[in-house]
């Protein structure tokens, strides 16, 4: 193999490794979320609906992110109760903070904790001051 072939091979190898790192970072599952791994977002809830895979999707006013409680319907959460409790009210969301190719601002949208006026509606954070929600 000539010198140009070796340079080409090493270039392709470096690009492949970088691509695989980005893919692994992007599609890595969200597990064992700690309080330092989340953002704090406050906003008015304007829509609550069911998403794929038993997810609960929450839309905030003037926010273009898609927030969801992963498998929220498998917890003791119901769409009707959430609509009654938090629709058109200001809540505090704690979505996972992780950079991916799709979330370059670090906001994944996966809600790990949901508060309404200091009251915990949902919590999956480990080592948090509030009790975790169990399913």
PDB file of N, CA, C and O in Angstrom, residues 32-95:
ATOM      1  N   UNK A  32     -30.233   6.350  35.192  1.00  0.00           N
ATOM      2  CA  UNK A  32     -29.535   6.797  36.390  1.00  0.00           C
ATOM      3  C   UNK A  32     -29.282   8.305  36.361  1.00  0.00           C
ATOM      4  O   UNK A  32     -28.157   8.769  36.521  1.00  0.00           O
ATOM      5  N   UNK A  33     -30.348   9.080  36.152  1.00  0.00           N
ATOM      6  CA  UNK A  33     -30.233  10.532  36.043  1.00  0.00           C
ATOM      7  C   UNK A  33     -30.020  11.127  37.433  1.00  0.00           C
ATOM      8  O   UNK A  33     -30.760  10.841  38.368  1.00  0.00           O
ATOM      9  N   UNK A  34     -29.002  11.965  37.546  1.00  0.00           N
ATOM     10  CA  UNK A  34     -28.659  12.636  38.790  1.00  0.00           C
ATOM     11  C   UNK A  34     -29.107  14.096  38.729  1.00  0.00           C
ATOM     12  O   UNK A  34     -29.303  14.637  37.637  1.00  0.00           O
ATOM     13  N   UNK A  35     -29.239  14.773  39.858  1.00  0.00           N
ATOM     14  CA  UNK A  35     -29.660  16.183  39.842  1.00  0.00           C
ATOM     15  C   UNK A  35     -28.753  17.102  39.018  1.00  0.00           C
ATOM     16  O   UNK A  35     -29.221  18.103  38.477  1.00  0.00           O
ATOM     17  N   UNK A  36     -27.490  16.772  38.876  1.00  0.00           N
ATOM     18  CA  UNK A  36     -26.582  17.604  38.076  1.00  0.00           C
ATOM     19  C   UNK A  36     -26.743  17.379  36.568  1.00  0.00           C
ATOM     20  O   UNK A  36     -26.158  18.118  35.778  1.00  0.00           O
ATOM     21  N   UNK A  37     -27.523  16.364  36.179  1.00  0.00           N
ATOM     22  CA  UNK A  37     -27.683  16.005  34.771  1.00  0.00           C
ATOM     23  C   UNK A  37     -28.899  16.644  34.109  1.00  0.00           C
ATOM     24  O   UNK A  37     -29.262  16.261  33.006  1.00  0.00           O
ATOM     25  N   UNK A  38     -29.559  17.591  34.796  1.00  0.00           N
ATOM     26  CA  UNK A  38     -30.793  18.151  34.258  1.00  0.00           C
ATOM     27  C   UNK A  38     -30.735  19.675  34.184  1.00  0.00           C
ATOM     28  O   UNK A  38     -29.950  20.319  34.872  1.00  0.00           O
ATOM     29  N   UNK A  39     -31.591  20.215  33.316  1.00  0.00           N
ATOM     30  CA  UNK A  39     -31.807  21.658  33.220  1.00  0.00           C
ATOM     31  C   UNK A  39     -33.071  22.008  33.998  1.00  0.00           C
ATOM     32  O   UNK A  39     -33.903  21.139  34.261  1.00  0.00           O
ATOM     33  N   UNK A  40     -33.254  23.264  34.329  1.00  0.00           N
ATOM     34  CA  UNK A  40     -34.500  23.718  34.950  1.00  0.00           C
ATOM     35  C   UNK A  40     -35.203  24.653  33.970  1.00  0.00           C
ATOM     36  O   UNK A  40     -34.655  25.679  33.583  1.00  0.00           O
ATOM     37  N   UNK A  41     -36.403  24.274  33.555  1.00  0.00           N
ATOM     38  CA  UNK A  41     -37.183  25.036  32.582  1.00  0.00           C
ATOM     39  C   UNK A  41     -38.539  25.357  33.196  1.00  0.00           C
ATOM     40  O   UNK A  41     -39.237  24.457  33.669  1.00  0.00           O
ATOM     41  N   UNK A  42     -38.905  26.621  33.189  1.00  0.00           N
ATOM     42  CA  UNK A  42     -40.233  27.032  33.666  1.00  0.00           C
ATOM     43  C   UNK A  42     -41.038  27.511  32.477  1.00  0.00           C
ATOM     44  O   UNK A  42     -40.520  28.190  31.595  1.00  0.00           O
ATOM     45  N   UNK A  43     -42.318  27.156  32.473  1.00  0.00           N
ATOM     46  CA  UNK A  43     -43.170  27.598  31.390  1.00  0.00           C
ATOM     47  C   UNK A  43     -44.615  27.195  31.603  1.00  0.00           C
ATOM     48  O   UNK A  43     -44.939  26.362  32.441  1.00  0.00           O
ATOM     49  N   UNK A  44     -45.482  27.806  30.789  1.00  0.00           N
ATOM     50  CA  UNK A  44     -46.915  27.539  30.847  1.00  0.00           C
ATOM     51  C   UNK A  44     -47.239  26.375  29.917  1.00  0.00           C
ATOM     52  O   UNK A  44     -46.902  26.400  28.734  1.00  0.00           O
ATOM     53  N   UNK A  45     -47.926  25.379  30.441  1.00  0.00           N
ATOM     54  CA  UNK A  45     -48.297  24.191  29.663  1.00  0.00           C
ATOM     55  C   UNK A  45     -49.489  24.543  28.784  1.00  0.00           C
ATOM     56  O   UNK A  45     -50.523  24.996  29.278  1.00  0.00           O
ATOM     57  N   UNK A  46     -49.330  24.342  27.465  1.00  0.00           N
ATOM     58  CA  UNK A  46     -50.432  24.638  26.552  1.00  0.00           C
ATOM     59  C   UNK A  46     -51.015  23.384  25.901  1.00  0.00           C
ATOM     60  O   UNK A  46     -52.085  23.451  25.297  1.00  0.00           O
ATOM     61  N   UNK A  47     -50.333  22.238  26.039  1.00  0.00           N
ATOM     62  CA  UNK A  47     -50.864  21.012  25.455  1.00  0.00           C
ATOM     63  C   UNK A  47     -50.259  19.807  26.148  1.00  0.00           C
ATOM     64  O   UNK A  47     -49.073  19.798  26.480  1.00  0.00           O
ATOM     65  N   UNK A  48     -51.099  18.788  26.346  1.00  0.00           N
ATOM     66  CA  UNK A  48     -50.656  17.504  26.895  1.00  0.00           C
ATOM     67  C   UNK A  48     -51.304  16.431  26.044  1.00  0.00           C
ATOM     68  O   UNK A  48     -52.527  16.443  25.855  1.00  0.00           O
ATOM     69  N   UNK A  49     -50.487  15.510  25.538  1.00  0.00           N
ATOM     70  CA  UNK A  49     -51.043  14.446  24.709  1.00  0.00           C
ATOM     71  C   UNK A  49     -50.236  13.174  24.874  1.00  0.00           C
ATOM     72  O   UNK A  49     -49.130  13.188  25.409  1.00  0.00           O
ATOM     73  N   UNK A  50     -50.806  12.074  24.387  1.00  0.00           N
ATOM     74  CA  UNK A  50     -50.118  10.796  24.438  1.00  0.00           C
ATOM     75  C   UNK A  50     -49.166  10.679  23.257  1.00  0.00           C
ATOM     76  O   UNK A  50     -49.507  11.029  22.129  1.00  0.00           O
ATOM     77  N   UNK A  51     -47.966  10.208  23.522  1.00  0.00           N
ATOM     78  CA  UNK A  51     -46.986   9.985  22.470  1.00  0.00           C
ATOM     79  C   UNK A  51     -46.784   8.501  22.246  1.00  0.00           C
ATOM     80  O   UNK A  51     -47.456   7.662  22.844  1.00  0.00           O
ATOM     81  N   UNK A  52     -45.855   8.167  21.406  1.00  0.00           N
ATOM     82  CA  UNK A  52     -45.555   6.762  21.115  1.00  0.00           C
ATOM     83  C   UNK A  52     -44.948   6.082  22.338  1.00  0.00           C
ATOM     84  O   UNK A  52     -44.255   6.708  23.135  1.00  0.00           O
ATOM     85  N   UNK A  53     -45.212   4.802  22.497  1.00  0.00           N
ATOM     86  CA  UNK A  53     -44.585   4.028  23.565  1.00  0.00           C
ATOM     87  C   UNK A  53     -45.001   4.444  24.958  1.00  0.00           C
ATOM     88  O   UNK A  53     -44.176   4.473  25.868  1.00  0.00           O
ATOM     89  N   UNK A  54     -46.265   4.801  25.153  1.00  0.00           N
ATOM     90  CA  UNK A  54     -46.811   5.197  26.453  1.00  0.00           C
ATOM     91  C   UNK A  54     -46.211   6.491  26.992  1.00  0.00           C
ATOM     92  O   UNK A  54     -46.268   6.753  28.185  1.00  0.00           O
ATOM     93  N   UNK A  55     -45.614   7.301  26.128  1.00  0.00           N
ATOM     94  CA  UNK A  55     -45.035   8.577  26.548  1.00  0.00           C
ATOM     95  C   UNK A  55     -46.140   9.613  26.750  1.00  0.00           C
ATOM     96  O   UNK A  55     -47.204   9.543  26.138  1.00  0.00           O
ATOM     97  N   UNK A  56     -45.863  10.587  27.603  1.00  0.00           N
ATOM     98  CA  UNK A  56     -46.725  11.749  27.781  1.00  0.00           C
ATOM     99  C   UNK A  56     -45.954  12.948  27.246  1.00  0.00           C
ATOM    100  O   UNK A  56     -44.861  13.243  27.725  1.00  0.00           O
ATOM    101  N   UNK A  57     -46.513  13.613  26.248  1.00  0.00           N
ATOM    102  CA  UNK A  57     -45.857  14.734  25.584  1.00  0.00           C
ATOM    103  C   UNK A  57     -46.452  16.035  26.114  1.00  0.00           C
ATOM    104  O   UNK A  57     -47.668  16.213  26.139  1.00  0.00           O
ATOM    105  N   UNK A  58     -45.581  16.940  26.542  1.00  0.00           N
ATOM    106  CA  UNK A  58     -45.993  18.225  27.112  1.00  0.00           C
ATOM    107  C   UNK A  58     -45.410  19.342  26.260  1.00  0.00           C
ATOM    108  O   UNK A  58     -44.221  19.342  25.956  1.00  0.00           O
ATOM    109  N   UNK A  59     -46.271  20.290  25.897  1.00  0.00           N
ATOM    110  CA  UNK A  59     -45.843  21.437  25.100  1.00  0.00           C
ATOM    111  C   UNK A  59     -45.947  22.689  25.962  1.00  0.00           C
ATOM    112  O   UNK A  59     -46.974  22.933  26.595  1.00  0.00           O
ATOM    113  N   UNK A  60     -44.870  23.485  25.973  1.00  0.00           N
ATOM    114  CA  UNK A  60     -44.855  24.739  26.718  1.00  0.00           C
ATOM    115  C   UNK A  60     -45.042  25.916  25.766  1.00  0.00           C
ATOM    116  O   UNK A  60     -44.618  25.868  24.612  1.00  0.00           O
ATOM    117  N   UNK A  61     -45.642  26.956  26.289  1.00  0.00           N
ATOM    118  CA  UNK A  61     -45.866  28.171  25.510  1.00  0.00           C
ATOM    119  C   UNK A  61     -44.525  28.832  25.171  1.00  0.00           C
ATOM    120  O   UNK A  61     -43.639  28.925  26.021  1.00  0.00           O
ATOM    121  N   UNK A  62     -44.381  29.271  23.926  1.00  0.00           N
ATOM    122  CA  UNK A  62     -43.183  29.956  23.435  1.00  0.00           C
ATOM    123  C   UNK A  62     -41.901  29.135  23.611  1.00  0.00           C
ATOM    124  O   UNK A  62     -40.834  29.681  23.882  1.00  0.00           O
ATOM    125  N   UNK A  63     -42.018  27.818  23.469  1.00  0.00           N
ATOM    126  CA  UNK A  63     -40.858  26.929  23.574  1.00  0.00           C
ATOM    127  C   UNK A  63     -40.973  25.887  22.467  1.00  0.00           C
ATOM    128  O   UNK A  63     -41.983  25.192  22.375  1.00  0.00           O
ATOM    129  N   UNK A  64     -39.958  25.792  21.629  1.00  0.00           N
ATOM    130  CA  UNK A  64     -40.043  24.881  20.489  1.00  0.00           C
ATOM    131  C   UNK A  64     -39.489  23.482  20.772  1.00  0.00           C
ATOM    132  O   UNK A  64     -39.378  22.673  19.865  1.00  0.00           O
ATOM    133  N   UNK A  65     -39.132  23.189  22.023  1.00  0.00           N
ATOM    134  CA  UNK A  65     -38.651  21.857  22.373  1.00  0.00           C
ATOM    135  C   UNK A  65     -39.834  20.913  22.569  1.00  0.00           C
ATOM    136  O   UNK A  65     -40.932  21.333  22.906  1.00  0.00           O
ATOM    137  N   UNK A  66     -39.589  19.642  22.369  1.00  0.00           N
ATOM    138  CA  UNK A  66     -40.584  18.604  22.596  1.00  0.00           C
ATOM    139  C   UNK A  66     -40.241  17.920  23.915  1.00  0.00           C
ATOM    140  O   UNK A  66     -39.249  17.205  24.006  1.00  0.00           O
ATOM    141  N   UNK A  67     -41.059  18.137  24.935  1.00  0.00           N
ATOM    142  CA  UNK A  67     -40.825  17.544  26.247  1.00  0.00           C
ATOM    143  C   UNK A  67     -41.698  16.308  26.400  1.00  0.00           C
ATOM    144  O   UNK A  67     -42.841  16.281  25.945  1.00  0.00           O
ATOM    145  N   UNK A  68     -41.154  15.278  27.041  1.00  0.00           N
ATOM    146  CA  UNK A  68     -41.939  14.059  27.221  1.00  0.00           C
ATOM    147  C   UNK A  68     -41.508  13.347  28.497  1.00  0.00           C
ATOM    148  O   UNK A  68     -40.364  13.414  28.922  1.00  0.00           O
ATOM    149  N   UNK A  69     -42.485  12.679  29.102  1.00  0.00           N
ATOM    150  CA  UNK A  69     -42.217  11.780  30.220  1.00  0.00           C
ATOM    151  C   UNK A  69     -42.167  10.389  29.609  1.00  0.00           C
ATOM    152  O   UNK A  69     -43.186   9.881  29.127  1.00  0.00           O
ATOM    153  N   UNK A  70     -40.998   9.811  29.593  1.00  0.00           N
ATOM    154  CA  UNK A  70     -40.809   8.506  28.967  1.00  0.00           C
ATOM    155  C   UNK A  70     -41.631   7.448  29.692  1.00  0.00           C
ATOM    156  O   UNK A  70     -41.508   7.277  30.897  1.00  0.00           O
ATOM    157  N   UNK A  71     -42.488   6.772  28.938  1.00  0.00           N
ATOM    158  CA  UNK A  71     -43.372   5.737  29.480  1.00  0.00           C
ATOM    159  C   UNK A  71     -44.196   6.257  30.653  1.00  0.00           C
ATOM    160  O   UNK A  71     -44.462   5.539  31.621  1.00  0.00           O
ATOM    161  N   UNK A  72     -44.599   7.520  30.571  1.00  0.00           N
ATOM    162  CA  UNK A  72     -45.341   8.163  31.650  1.00  0.00           C
ATOM    163  C   UNK A  72     -46.660   7.511  31.971  1.00  0.00           C
ATOM    164  O   UNK A  72     -47.117   7.530  33.121  1.00  0.00           O
ATOM    165  N   UNK A  73     -47.313   6.905  30.976  1.00  0.00           N
ATOM    166  CA  UNK A  73     -48.603   6.260  31.224  1.00  0.00           C
ATOM    167  C   UNK A  73     -48.447   4.941  31.978  1.00  0.00           C
ATOM    168  O   UNK A  73     -49.428   4.414  32.503  1.00  0.00           O
ATOM    169  N   UNK A  74     -47.239   4.415  32.054  1.00  0.00           N
ATOM    170  CA  UNK A  74     -47.003   3.204  32.841  1.00  0.00           C
ATOM    171  C   UNK A  74     -46.792   3.534  34.318  1.00  0.00           C
ATOM    172  O   UNK A  74     -46.829   2.639  35.158  1.00  0.00           O
ATOM    173  N   UNK A  75     -46.544   4.804  34.619  1.00  0.00           N
ATOM    174  CA  UNK A  75     -46.534   5.258  36.004  1.00  0.00           C
ATOM    175  C   UNK A  75     -47.991   5.547  36.356  1.00  0.00           C
ATOM    176  O   UNK A  75     -48.881   5.378  35.537  1.00  0.00           O
ATOM    177  N   UNK A  76     -48.264   5.980  37.540  1.00  0.00           N
ATOM    178  CA  UNK A  76     -49.653   6.280  37.907  1.00  0.00           C
ATOM    179  C   UNK A  76     -50.053   7.669  37.442  1.00  0.00           C
ATOM    180  O   UNK A  76     -50.723   8.406  38.161  1.00  0.00           O
ATOM    181  N   UNK A  77     -49.675   8.019  36.231  1.00  0.00           N
ATOM    182  CA  UNK A  77     -50.040   9.305  35.640  1.00  0.00           C
ATOM    183  C   UNK A  77     -51.095   9.062  34.571  1.00  0.00           C
ATOM    184  O   UNK A  77     -51.007   8.098  33.816  1.00  0.00           O
ATOM    185  N   UNK A  78     -52.082   9.933  34.506  1.00  0.00           N
ATOM    186  CA  UNK A  78     -53.085   9.823  33.443  1.00  0.00           C
ATOM    187  C   UNK A  78     -53.182  11.167  32.732  1.00  0.00           C
ATOM    188  O   UNK A  78     -52.977  12.222  33.341  1.00  0.00           O
ATOM    189  N   UNK A  79     -53.511  11.106  31.463  1.00  0.00           N
ATOM    190  CA  UNK A  79     -53.631  12.337  30.680  1.00  0.00           C
ATOM    191  C   UNK A  79     -54.723  13.240  31.238  1.00  0.00           C
ATOM    192  O   UNK A  79     -54.547  14.460  31.308  1.00  0.00           O
ATOM    193  N   UNK A  80     -55.850  12.670  31.636  1.00  0.00           N
ATOM    194  CA  UNK A  80     -56.963  13.471  32.147  1.00  0.00           C
ATOM    195  C   UNK A  80     -56.576  14.210  33.423  1.00  0.00           C
ATOM    196  O   UNK A  80     -56.870  15.396  33.575  1.00  0.00           O
ATOM    197  N   UNK A  81     -55.921  13.503  34.347  1.00  0.00           N
ATOM    198  CA  UNK A  81     -55.500  14.145  35.600  1.00  0.00           C
ATOM    199  C   UNK A  81     -54.456  15.222  35.344  1.00  0.00           C
ATOM    200  O   UNK A  81     -54.507  16.299  35.952  1.00  0.00           O
ATOM    201  N   UNK A  82     -53.508  14.939  34.467  1.00  0.00           N
ATOM    202  CA  UNK A  82     -52.493  15.950  34.146  1.00  0.00           C
ATOM    203  C   UNK A  82     -53.118  17.172  33.495  1.00  0.00           C
ATOM    204  O   UNK A  82     -52.744  18.304  33.799  1.00  0.00           O
ATOM    205  N   UNK A  83     -54.068  16.959  32.592  1.00  0.00           N
ATOM    206  CA  UNK A  83     -54.748  18.102  31.964  1.00  0.00           C
ATOM    207  C   UNK A  83     -55.471  18.931  33.007  1.00  0.00           C
ATOM    208  O   UNK A  83     -55.441  20.159  32.965  1.00  0.00           O
ATOM    209  N   UNK A  84     -56.116  18.273  33.945  1.00  0.00           N
ATOM    210  CA  UNK A  84     -56.819  18.992  35.018  1.00  0.00           C
ATOM    211  C   UNK A  84     -55.839  19.736  35.920  1.00  0.00           C
ATOM    212  O   UNK A  84     -56.081  20.877  36.300  1.00  0.00           O
ATOM    213  N   UNK A  85     -54.716  19.085  36.248  1.00  0.00           N
ATOM    214  CA  UNK A  85     -53.773  19.642  37.216  1.00  0.00           C
ATOM    215  C   UNK A  85     -52.850  20.721  36.641  1.00  0.00           C
ATOM    216  O   UNK A  85     -52.606  21.728  37.312  1.00  0.00           O
ATOM    217  N   UNK A  86     -52.304  20.512  35.429  1.00  0.00           N
ATOM    218  CA  UNK A  86     -51.240  21.419  34.984  1.00  0.00           C
ATOM    219  C   UNK A  86     -51.520  22.175  33.695  1.00  0.00           C
ATOM    220  O   UNK A  86     -50.748  23.060  33.342  1.00  0.00           O
ATOM    221  N   UNK A  87     -52.591  21.842  32.959  1.00  0.00           N
ATOM    222  CA  UNK A  87     -52.857  22.544  31.701  1.00  0.00           C
ATOM    223  C   UNK A  87     -53.147  24.015  31.975  1.00  0.00           C
ATOM    224  O   UNK A  87     -53.910  24.352  32.876  1.00  0.00           O
ATOM    225  N   UNK A  88     -52.514  24.901  31.225  1.00  0.00           N
ATOM    226  CA  UNK A  88     -52.622  26.362  31.349  1.00  0.00           C
ATOM    227  C   UNK A  88     -52.068  26.884  32.666  1.00  0.00           C
ATOM    228  O   UNK A  88     -52.463  27.950  33.129  1.00  0.00           O
ATOM    229  N   UNK A  89     -51.161  26.131  33.274  1.00  0.00           N
ATOM    230  CA  UNK A  89     -50.498  26.561  34.510  1.00  0.00           C
ATOM    231  C   UNK A  89     -48.989  26.560  34.273  1.00  0.00           C
ATOM    232  O   UNK A  89     -48.475  25.863  33.411  1.00  0.00           O
ATOM    233  N   UNK A  90     -48.278  27.333  35.077  1.00  0.00           N
ATOM    234  CA  UNK A  90     -46.818  27.389  34.973  1.00  0.00           C
ATOM    235  C   UNK A  90     -46.215  26.261  35.799  1.00  0.00           C
ATOM    236  O   UNK A  90     -46.506  26.119  36.987  1.00  0.00           O
ATOM    237  N   UNK A  91     -45.386  25.460  35.142  1.00  0.00           N
ATOM    238  CA  UNK A  91     -44.739  24.319  35.784  1.00  0.00           C
ATOM    239  C   UNK A  91     -43.225  24.473  35.670  1.00  0.00           C
ATOM    240  O   UNK A  91     -42.719  25.287  34.908  1.00  0.00           O
ATOM    241  N   UNK A  92     -42.521  23.663  36.431  1.00  0.00           N
ATOM    242  CA  UNK A  92     -41.065  23.578  36.332  1.00  0.00           C
ATOM    243  C   UNK A  92     -40.717  22.179  35.854  1.00  0.00           C
ATOM    244  O   UNK A  92     -41.069  21.198  36.492  1.00  0.00           O
ATOM    245  N   UNK A  93     -40.062  22.125  34.706  1.00  0.00           N
ATOM    246  CA  UNK A  93     -39.621  20.860  34.129  1.00  0.00           C
ATOM    247  C   UNK A  93     -38.118  20.718  34.329  1.00  0.00           C
ATOM    248  O   UNK A  93     -37.383  21.698  34.287  1.00  0.00           O
ATOM    249  N   UNK A  94     -37.684  19.503  34.508  1.00  0.00           N
ATOM    250  CA  UNK A  94     -36.268  19.199  34.617  1.00  0.00           C
ATOM    251  C   UNK A  94     -35.903  18.177  33.537  1.00  0.00           C
ATOM    252  O   UNK A  94     -35.847  16.980  33.805  1.00  0.00           O
ATOM    253  N   UNK A  95     -35.656  18.655  32.300  1.00  0.00           N
ATOM    254  CA  UNK A  95     -35.260  17.730  31.233  1.00  0.00           C
ATOM    255  C   UNK A  95     -33.773  17.392  31.325  1.00  0.00           C
ATOM    256  O   UNK A  95     -32.980  18.152  31.865  1.00  0.00           O
TER     257      UNK A  95
END
